[in-house]
PDB file of C-alpha atoms in Angstrom:
ATOM      1  CA  MET Q 796     -34.968  23.984  11.658  1.00  0.00           C
ATOM      2  CA  ARG Q 797     -31.248  22.886  11.507  1.00  0.00           C
ATOM      3  CA  VAL Q 798     -30.396  19.228  11.842  1.00  0.00           C
ATOM      4  CA  SER Q 799     -27.268  18.325  14.533  1.00  0.00           C
ATOM      5  CA  GLN Q 800     -24.623  16.978  13.362  1.00  0.00           C
ATOM      6  CA  SER Q 801     -25.363  13.311  15.528  1.00  0.00           C
ATOM      7  CA  VAL Q 802     -28.820  13.266  13.737  1.00  0.00           C
ATOM      8  CA  LYS Q 803     -27.348  13.168  10.715  1.00  0.00           C
ATOM      9  CA  GLU Q 804     -24.658  10.926  11.181  1.00  0.00           C
ATOM     10  CA  GLU Q 805     -27.711   8.710  12.982  1.00  0.00           C
ATOM     11  CA  THR Q 806     -29.408   9.151   9.704  1.00  0.00           C
ATOM     12  CA  LYS Q 807     -26.714   8.237   6.927  1.00  0.00           C
ATOM     13  CA  ALA Q 808     -25.837   5.218   9.200  1.00  0.00           C
ATOM     14  CA  LYS Q 809     -29.896   4.179   9.023  1.00  0.00           C
ATOM     15  CA  ILE Q 810     -29.766   4.338   5.528  1.00  0.00           C
ATOM     16  CA  LEU Q 811     -26.721   2.959   4.804  1.00  0.00           C
ATOM     17  CA  ALA Q 812     -27.319  -0.510   6.388  1.00  0.00           C
ATOM     18  CA  ALA Q 813     -30.897  -0.239   4.522  1.00  0.00           C
ATOM     19  CA  ALA Q 814     -28.990  -0.012   1.721  1.00  0.00           C
ATOM     20  CA  VAL Q 815     -26.565  -2.898   2.665  1.00  0.00           C
ATOM     21  CA  GLU Q 816     -29.353  -5.014   3.385  1.00  0.00           C
ATOM     22  CA  LEU Q 817     -31.085  -4.324  -0.258  1.00  0.00           C
ATOM     23  CA  ILE Q 818     -28.201  -5.189  -2.059  1.00  0.00           C
ATOM     24  CA  ILE Q 819     -27.619  -8.504  -0.427  1.00  0.00           C
ATOM     25  CA  THR Q 820     -31.400  -9.245  -1.025  1.00  0.00           C
ATOM     26  CA  LYS Q 821     -31.240  -7.835  -4.494  1.00  0.00           C
ATOM     27  CA  GLY Q 822     -28.292  -7.016  -5.879  1.00  0.00           C
ATOM     28  CA  PHE Q 823     -26.700  -3.535  -6.512  1.00  0.00           C
ATOM     29  CA  LYS Q 824     -28.146  -2.945  -9.813  1.00  0.00           C
ATOM     30  CA  ASN Q 825     -32.014  -3.667  -9.084  1.00  0.00           C
ATOM     31  CA  ALA Q 826     -31.719  -2.118  -5.334  1.00  0.00           C
ATOM     32  CA  SER Q 827     -33.250   1.468  -6.471  1.00  0.00           C
ATOM     33  CA  MET Q 828     -32.534   4.227  -4.358  1.00  0.00           C
ATOM     34  CA  ARG Q 829     -36.560   4.977  -3.619  1.00  0.00           C
ATOM     35  CA  GLU Q 830     -36.395   1.391  -2.153  1.00  0.00           C
ATOM     36  CA  MET Q 831     -33.847   1.874  -0.273  1.00  0.00           C
ATOM     37  CA  ALA Q 832     -35.151   5.331   1.198  1.00  0.00           C
ATOM     38  CA  LYS Q 833     -38.324   3.558   1.713  1.00  0.00           C
ATOM     39  CA  ASN Q 834     -36.515   1.038   4.029  1.00  0.00           C
ATOM     40  CA  ALA Q 835     -34.265   3.466   5.941  1.00  0.00           C
ATOM     41  CA  GLY Q 836     -37.467   5.370   6.724  1.00  0.00           C
ATOM     42  CA  VAL Q 837     -36.922   8.495   4.979  1.00  0.00           C
ATOM     43  CA  SER Q 838     -37.927  10.856   2.223  1.00  0.00           C
ATOM     44  CA  ASN Q 839     -36.731  10.568  -1.332  1.00  0.00           C
ATOM     45  CA  PRO Q 840     -34.883  13.487  -1.655  1.00  0.00           C
ATOM     46  CA  THR Q 841     -33.466  13.298   2.089  1.00  0.00           C
ATOM     47  CA  ILE Q 842     -31.682  10.172   0.616  1.00  0.00           C
ATOM     48  CA  TYR Q 843     -30.348  12.118  -2.432  1.00  0.00           C
ATOM     49  CA  ASN Q 844     -29.093  14.754   0.052  1.00  0.00           C
ATOM     50  CA  TYR Q 845     -26.987  12.451   1.840  1.00  0.00           C
ATOM     51  CA  PHE Q 846     -25.853   9.619  -1.680  1.00  0.00           C
ATOM     52  CA  PRO Q 847     -26.758  11.619  -5.157  1.00  0.00           C
ATOM     53  CA  THR Q 848     -25.866   8.129  -6.554  1.00  0.00           C
ATOM     54  CA  LYS Q 849     -25.823   4.428  -5.565  1.00  0.00           C
ATOM     55  CA  GLU Q 850     -21.936   3.995  -5.984  1.00  0.00           C
ATOM     56  CA  LYS Q 851     -21.883   7.302  -3.293  1.00  0.00           C
ATOM     57  CA  ILE Q 852     -23.541   4.246  -0.811  1.00  0.00           C
ATOM     58  CA  LEU Q 853     -20.279   1.696  -1.452  1.00  0.00           C
ATOM     59  CA  TYR Q 854     -17.906   4.407  -1.198  1.00  0.00           C
ATOM     60  CA  ALA Q 855     -19.879   6.071   2.072  1.00  0.00           C
ATOM     61  CA  TYR Q 856     -19.842   2.367   3.164  1.00  0.00           C
ATOM     62  CA  ILE Q 857     -16.435   1.555   2.658  1.00  0.00           C
ATOM     63  CA  GLU Q 858     -15.065   4.960   4.777  1.00  0.00           C
ATOM     64  CA  ALA Q 859     -17.681   4.178   7.922  1.00  0.00           C
ATOM     65  CA  LYS Q 860     -15.647   0.713   8.277  1.00  0.00           C
ATOM     66  CA  HIS Q 861     -12.440   2.480   8.174  1.00  0.00           C
ATOM     67  CA  LYS Q 862     -13.680   4.683  11.150  1.00  0.00           C
ATOM     68  CA  GLU Q 863     -15.016   2.085  12.934  1.00  0.00           C
ATOM     69  CA  THR Q 864     -11.677   0.135  12.685  1.00  0.00           C
ATOM     70  CA  ALA Q 865      -9.722   3.166  13.987  1.00  0.00           C
ATOM     71  CA  LYS Q 866     -12.499   3.738  16.656  1.00  0.00           C
ATOM     72  CA  ILE Q 867     -11.674  -0.161  17.621  1.00  0.00           C
ATOM     73  CA  LEU Q 868      -7.463   0.271  17.540  1.00  0.00           C
ATOM     74  CA  GLU Q 869      -7.793   3.176  19.461  1.00  0.00           C
ATOM     75  CA  GLY Q 870      -9.717   1.267  22.166  1.00  0.00           C
ATOM     76  CA  ILE Q 871      -6.432  -1.373  22.333  1.00  0.00           C
ATOM     77  CA  GLU Q 872      -5.130  -0.282  25.715  1.00  0.00           C
ATOM     78  CA  ASP Q 873      -2.110  -1.554  24.920  1.00  0.00           C
ATOM     79  CA  PHE Q 874      -1.838  -0.957  21.017  1.00  0.00           C
ATOM     80  CA  HIS Q 875       1.068   1.204  20.798  1.00  0.00           C
ATOM     81  CA  THR Q 876       2.956  -1.637  22.559  1.00  0.00           C
ATOM     82  CA  TYR Q 877       2.763  -3.897  19.587  1.00  0.00           C
ATOM     83  CA  THR Q 878       5.061  -4.636  17.028  1.00  0.00           C
ATOM     84  CA  LEU Q 879       4.708  -3.024  13.217  1.00  0.00           C
ATOM     85  CA  ARG Q 880       3.554  -6.314  12.205  1.00  0.00           C
ATOM     86  CA  GLU Q 881       1.276  -7.060  14.345  1.00  0.00           C
ATOM     87  CA  GLN Q 882      -0.249  -3.606  14.286  1.00  0.00           C
ATOM     88  CA  LEU Q 883      -0.805  -4.015  10.680  1.00  0.00           C
ATOM     89  CA  GLN Q 884      -1.899  -7.355  10.899  1.00  0.00           C
ATOM     90  CA  THR Q 885      -4.654  -6.364  14.077  1.00  0.00           C
ATOM     91  CA  LEU Q 886      -5.808  -3.382  10.947  1.00  0.00           C
ATOM     92  CA  VAL Q 887      -6.019  -5.542   8.267  1.00  0.00           C
ATOM     93  CA  GLU Q 888      -8.089  -8.665  10.392  1.00  0.00           C
ATOM     94  CA  THR Q 889     -10.098  -5.898  12.369  1.00  0.00           C
ATOM     95  CA  GLU Q 890     -11.404  -4.814   9.222  1.00  0.00           C
ATOM     96  CA  LEU Q 891     -12.442  -8.013   7.835  1.00  0.00           C
ATOM     97  CA  GLU Q 892     -14.557  -9.046  10.888  1.00  0.00           C
ATOM     98  CA  LEU Q 893     -16.309  -6.070  10.095  1.00  0.00           C
ATOM     99  CA  TYR Q 894     -16.908  -7.170   7.032  1.00  0.00           C
ATOM    100  CA  LEU Q 895     -18.230 -10.553   7.884  1.00  0.00           C
ATOM    101  CA  GLU Q 896     -21.418  -9.379   8.236  1.00  0.00           C
ATOM    102  CA  ASP Q 897     -22.022  -7.792   5.307  1.00  0.00           C
ATOM    103  CA  ARG Q 898     -19.825 -10.591   3.230  1.00  0.00           C
ATOM    104  CA  GLU Q 899     -22.531 -11.117   0.279  1.00  0.00           C
ATOM    105  CA  PHE Q 900     -22.637  -6.971  -0.256  1.00  0.00           C
ATOM    106  CA  ILE Q 901     -18.701  -7.032  -0.467  1.00  0.00           C
ATOM    107  CA  ILE Q 902     -18.763  -9.828  -2.716  1.00  0.00           C
ATOM    108  CA  GLU Q 903     -21.219  -7.462  -4.626  1.00  0.00           C
ATOM    109  CA  ILE Q 904     -18.748  -4.601  -4.696  1.00  0.00           C
ATOM    110  CA  ALA Q 905     -16.219  -7.206  -5.696  1.00  0.00           C
ATOM    111  CA  ASP Q 906     -17.712  -8.847  -8.430  1.00  0.00           C
ATOM    112  CA  MET Q 907     -18.556  -5.198  -9.765  1.00  0.00           C
ATOM    113  CA  VAL Q 908     -14.466  -4.338  -9.285  1.00  0.00           C
ATOM    114  CA  PHE Q 909     -13.017  -6.767 -10.776  1.00  0.00           C
ATOM    115  CA  HIS Q 910     -15.161  -8.595 -12.755  1.00  0.00           C
ATOM    116  CA  SER Q 911     -17.835  -5.975 -14.631  1.00  0.00           C
ATOM    117  CA  SER Q 912     -17.712  -2.652 -16.009  1.00  0.00           C
ATOM    118  CA  GLY Q 913     -19.535  -1.451 -13.147  1.00  0.00           C
ATOM    119  CA  LEU Q 914     -17.240   0.129 -10.433  1.00  0.00           C
ATOM    120  CA  ARG Q 915     -13.228   0.836 -11.078  1.00  0.00           C
ATOM    121  CA  LEU Q 916     -10.511  -0.191  -8.468  1.00  0.00           C
ATOM    122  CA  GLU Q 917      -9.112   2.809  -9.195  1.00  0.00           C
ATOM    123  CA  THR Q 918     -12.822   4.854  -7.925  1.00  0.00           C
ATOM    124  CA  LEU Q 919     -12.483   3.406  -4.125  1.00  0.00           C
ATOM    125  CA  TYR Q 920      -8.722   4.979  -3.505  1.00  0.00           C
ATOM    126  CA  GLY Q 921     -10.710   8.321  -2.899  1.00  0.00           C
ATOM    127  CA  GLN Q 922     -11.681   6.314   0.322  1.00  0.00           C
ATOM    128  CA  ASN Q 923      -9.039   4.829   1.227  1.00  0.00           C
ATOM    129  CA  SER Q 924      -7.444   8.368   2.994  1.00  0.00           C
ATOM    130  CA  LEU Q 925      -7.690   7.295   6.510  1.00  0.00           C
ATOM    131  CA  PHE Q 926      -6.857   3.332   5.810  1.00  0.00           C
ATOM    132  CA  THR Q 927      -3.357   4.440   4.762  1.00  0.00           C
ATOM    133  CA  GLU Q 928      -3.030   7.555   7.126  1.00  0.00           C
ATOM    134  CA  MET Q 929      -3.240   4.724  10.279  1.00  0.00           C
ATOM    135  CA  VAL Q 930      -0.986   3.157   8.142  1.00  0.00           C
ATOM    136  CA  ALA Q 931       1.689   5.821   8.176  1.00  0.00           C
ATOM    137  CA  ASP Q 932       1.107   6.344  11.707  1.00  0.00           C
ATOM    138  CA  MET Q 933       2.149   2.394  12.537  1.00  0.00           C
ATOM    139  CA  ILE Q 934       5.225   2.954  10.104  1.00  0.00           C
ATOM    140  CA  THR Q 935       6.602   6.094  11.265  1.00  0.00           C
ATOM    141  CA  ILE Q 936       6.270   5.153  15.345  1.00  0.00           C
ATOM    142  CA  ALA Q 937       8.272   1.727  14.262  1.00  0.00           C
ATOM    143  CA  ILE Q 938      10.586   4.063  12.771  1.00  0.00           C
ATOM    144  CA  GLU Q 939      10.788   6.362  15.376  1.00  0.00           C
ATOM    145  CA  ALA Q 940      11.523   3.446  18.194  1.00  0.00           C
ATOM    146  CA  GLU Q 941      13.805   2.069  15.598  1.00  0.00           C
ATOM    147  CA  GLU Q 942      12.279  -1.043  14.901  1.00  0.00           C
ATOM    148  CA  ILE Q 943      12.619  -0.848  11.229  1.00  0.00           C
ATOM    149  CA  ALA Q 944      15.391   1.941   9.236  1.00  0.00           C
ATOM    150  CA  GLU Q 945      13.428   4.554   6.798  1.00  0.00           C
ATOM    151  CA  PRO Q 946      12.925   2.846   3.803  1.00  0.00           C
ATOM    152  CA  PRO Q 947      13.790   4.398   0.587  1.00  0.00           C
ATOM    153  CA  PHE Q 948      10.400   5.980  -1.239  1.00  0.00           C
ATOM    154  CA  GLY Q 949       8.949   5.733   2.673  1.00  0.00           C
ATOM    155  CA  GLU Q 950       5.846   7.925   1.416  1.00  0.00           C
ATOM    156  CA  TYR Q 951       4.836   5.173  -1.172  1.00  0.00           C
ATOM    157  CA  LEU Q 952       4.688   2.337   1.450  1.00  0.00           C
ATOM    158  CA  PRO Q 953       1.180   3.130   2.878  1.00  0.00           C
ATOM    159  CA  LYS Q 954       0.062   3.401  -0.954  1.00  0.00           C
ATOM    160  CA  LEU Q 955       1.472  -0.209  -1.331  1.00  0.00           C
ATOM    161  CA  PHE Q 956      -0.105  -1.545   1.921  1.00  0.00           C
ATOM    162  CA  TRP Q 957      -3.502  -0.654   0.673  1.00  0.00           C
ATOM    163  CA  ASP Q 958      -2.726  -2.558  -2.618  1.00  0.00           C
ATOM    164  CA  TYR Q 959      -1.689  -5.486  -0.238  1.00  0.00           C
ATOM    165  CA  TYR Q 960      -5.086  -4.964   1.434  1.00  0.00           C
ATOM    166  CA  ILE Q 961      -7.101  -5.115  -1.462  1.00  0.00           C
ATOM    167  CA  MET Q 962      -5.435  -8.463  -2.426  1.00  0.00           C
ATOM    168  CA  VAL Q 963      -6.055  -9.891   0.400  1.00  0.00           C
ATOM    169  CA  VAL Q 964      -9.729  -9.090   0.193  1.00  0.00           C
ATOM    170  CA  ALA Q 965      -9.805 -10.324  -3.024  1.00  0.00           C
ATOM    171  CA  TYR Q 966      -8.308 -13.334  -1.102  1.00  0.00           C
ATOM    172  CA  TRP Q 967     -11.069 -13.599   1.794  1.00  0.00           C
ATOM    173  CA  ILE Q 968     -13.887 -12.818  -0.592  1.00  0.00           C
ATOM    174  CA  LYS Q 969     -13.573 -16.704  -2.658  1.00  0.00           C
ATOM    175  CA  ASP Q 970     -12.166 -18.480   0.713  1.00  0.00           C
ATOM    176  CA  ASP Q 971     -14.482 -21.150   1.707  1.00  0.00           C
ATOM    177  CA  SER Q 972     -12.947 -23.007   4.634  1.00  0.00           C
ATOM    178  CA  GLU Q 973     -13.826 -23.252   7.665  1.00  0.00           C
ATOM    179  CA  MET Q 974     -13.157 -20.100   9.761  1.00  0.00           C
ATOM    180  CA  PHE Q 975     -11.674 -18.411   6.867  1.00  0.00           C
ATOM    181  CA  GLU Q 976      -8.738 -20.557   7.884  1.00  0.00           C
ATOM    182  CA  ASN Q 977      -6.457 -20.557   4.252  1.00  0.00           C
ATOM    183  CA  SER Q 978      -7.416 -16.278   4.860  1.00  0.00           C
ATOM    184  CA  THR Q 979      -5.622 -16.456   8.662  1.00  0.00           C
ATOM    185  CA  GLN Q 980      -2.371 -18.472   6.706  1.00  0.00           C
ATOM    186  CA  PHE Q 981      -3.050 -16.099   4.056  1.00  0.00           C
ATOM    187  CA  ILE Q 982      -2.273 -13.335   6.120  1.00  0.00           C
ATOM    188  CA  ASP Q 983       0.327 -14.288   8.651  1.00  0.00           C
ATOM    189  CA  HIS Q 984       2.568 -15.562   5.899  1.00  0.00           C
ATOM    190  CA  SER Q 985       2.040 -12.421   3.857  1.00  0.00           C
ATOM    191  CA  MET Q 986       2.471 -10.687   6.787  1.00  0.00           C
ATOM    192  CA  GLY Q 987       5.366 -12.058   7.548  1.00  0.00           C
ATOM    193  CA  VAL Q 988       6.985 -11.716   4.435  1.00  0.00           C
ATOM    194  CA  ILE Q 989       6.528  -8.063   4.507  1.00  0.00           C
ATOM    195  CA  GLU Q 990       7.785  -7.743   7.943  1.00  0.00           C
ATOM    196  CA  ALA Q 991      11.046  -9.407   6.676  1.00  0.00           C
ATOM    197  CA  LEU Q 992      11.666  -7.026   4.012  1.00  0.00           C
ATOM    198  CA  LEU Q 993      10.988  -4.103   6.393  1.00  0.00           C
ATOM    199  CA  GLN Q 994      13.276  -4.879   8.358  1.00  0.00           C
ATOM    200  CA  SER Q 995      16.043  -6.147   6.397  1.00  0.00           C
ATOM    201  CA  SER Q 996      18.252  -3.876   4.002  1.00  0.00           C
ATOM    202  CA  ILE Q 997      16.792  -5.243   0.974  1.00  0.00           C
ATOM    203  CA  LEU Q 998      15.106  -2.359  -0.050  1.00  0.00           C
ATOM    204  CA  ASN Q 999      17.851   0.068   0.527  1.00  0.00           C
ATOM    205  CA  ARG Q1000      20.382  -2.227  -1.246  1.00  0.00           C
ATOM    206  CA  ALA Q1001      17.417  -2.697  -4.192  1.00  0.00           C
ATOM    207  CA  ASN Q1002      17.210   1.046  -4.219  1.00  0.00           C
ATOM    208  CA  ASP Q1003      20.766   1.212  -4.516  1.00  0.00           C
ATOM    209  CA  LEU Q1004      20.930  -1.196  -8.098  1.00  0.00           C
ATOM    210  CA  GLY Q1005      17.912   0.775  -9.436  1.00  0.00           C
ATOM    211  CA  MET Q1006      19.816   3.672  -8.825  1.00  0.00           C
ATOM    212  CA  PHE Q1007      22.688   2.229 -10.209  1.00  0.00           C
ATOM    213  CA  LEU Q1008      21.412   1.080 -13.323  1.00  0.00           C
ATOM    214  CA  PHE Q1009      19.553   4.272 -14.185  1.00  0.00           C
ATOM    215  CA  LYS Q1010      22.551   6.245 -13.592  1.00  0.00           C
ATOM    216  CA  THR Q1011      24.890   4.126 -15.809  1.00  0.00           C
ATOM    217  CA  HIS Q1012      22.378   2.914 -18.502  1.00  0.00           C
ATOM    218  CA  LEU Q1013      20.166   6.140 -18.950  1.00  0.00           C
ATOM    219  CA  LEU Q1014      23.265   8.851 -18.605  1.00  0.00           C
ATOM    220  CA  SER Q1015      25.218   6.233 -21.150  1.00  0.00           C
ATOM    221  CA  SER Q1016      22.189   6.408 -23.611  1.00  0.00           C
ATOM    222  CA  LEU Q1017      22.170   9.878 -23.829  1.00  0.00           C
ATOM    223  CA  GLU Q1018      25.822  10.303 -24.313  1.00  0.00           C
ATOM    224  CA  LYS Q1019      25.253   8.895 -27.728  1.00  0.00           C
ATOM    225  CA  PHE Q1020      23.153  11.643 -28.449  1.00  0.00           C
ATOM    226  CA  SER Q1021      25.066  14.016 -26.631  1.00  0.00           C
ATOM    227  CA  VAL Q1022      27.550  14.609 -29.398  1.00  0.00           C
ATOM    228  CA  LYS Q1023      25.153  15.638 -32.514  1.00  0.00           C
ATOM    229  CA  LYS Q1024      22.690  17.056 -29.940  1.00  0.00           C
ATOM    230  CA  THR Q1025      23.998  19.621 -27.682  1.00  0.00           C
ATOM    231  CA  GLY Q1026      20.619  19.685 -25.784  1.00  0.00           C
ATOM    232  CA  PHE Q1027      21.049  16.369 -24.751  1.00  0.00           C
ATOM    233  CA  ALA Q1028      24.183  16.694 -22.832  1.00  0.00           C
ATOM    234  CA  LYS Q1029      22.416  19.317 -21.165  1.00  0.00           C
ATOM    235  CA  ILE Q1030      20.339  17.093 -20.028  1.00  0.00           C
ATOM    236  CA  LYS Q1031      22.382  14.688 -18.972  1.00  0.00           C
ATOM    237  CA  ARG Q1032      24.714  17.450 -17.257  1.00  0.00           C
ATOM    238  CA  LYS Q1033      21.513  18.169 -15.043  1.00  0.00           C
ATOM    239  CA  LEU Q1034      20.925  14.699 -14.312  1.00  0.00           C
ATOM    240  CA  ARG Q1035      23.946  13.372 -13.218  1.00  0.00           C
ATOM    241  CA  GLY Q1036      23.825  16.469 -10.738  1.00  0.00           C
ATOM    242  CA  VAL Q1037      20.598  15.332  -9.674  1.00  0.00           C
ATOM    243  CA  LEU Q1038      21.313  11.276  -9.359  1.00  0.00           C
ATOM    244  CA  ASP Q1039      24.557  11.943  -7.964  1.00  0.00           C
ATOM    245  CA  ASP Q1040      22.883  14.208  -4.737  1.00  0.00           C
ATOM    246  CA  GLN Q1041      20.676  10.914  -4.291  1.00  0.00           C
TER     247      GLN Q1041
END
């Protein structure tokens, strides 16, 4: 008998909830897969079918929160009328709100990422595709609406915003202010800086400066070698042709 997709999703969510609760109580290292399965009301083989390792549970939790955030944003009737800054800020704040009930669990993950060798930050990047897709869509819409000019290397902005988001989470888990007021102000001020950067020409000017320095210094360095080594001369000519097209 085949199990329906909805039943699979329900089972997965049940296992995740049991795992999060157990990890909060016992810590990641002391929480066993066997006990997670027991608390979720599933067999040992079943939990391993869904999550081969405990690390996979962490990744699944993050991905689940991204999906929940996307659903919440889609449910905001006038979300498309928000400015780019308002959309990005709502994205970040919504995710933090979803993390709030499992804050001890997030602290456990953060401790593994930032303070131990149990989990590496780069491994989390495999779970950020939905997050970066949401950011990319927001930026694209803002460009099409002429809210911002198309920035140089714009394809990297969603990933850079993910890095910013990780920094926000790292700040939030250390925040002991009332109602996380410091985190709220940190997000507000930092988003103001991001907004100013995207709406100004500074990114394009910085790109122009970088290209200028790259052209002049790299090509002049190659020039010194081209006298004796014709191979460098050929490389220099090709580089100049490519850079002149920029």
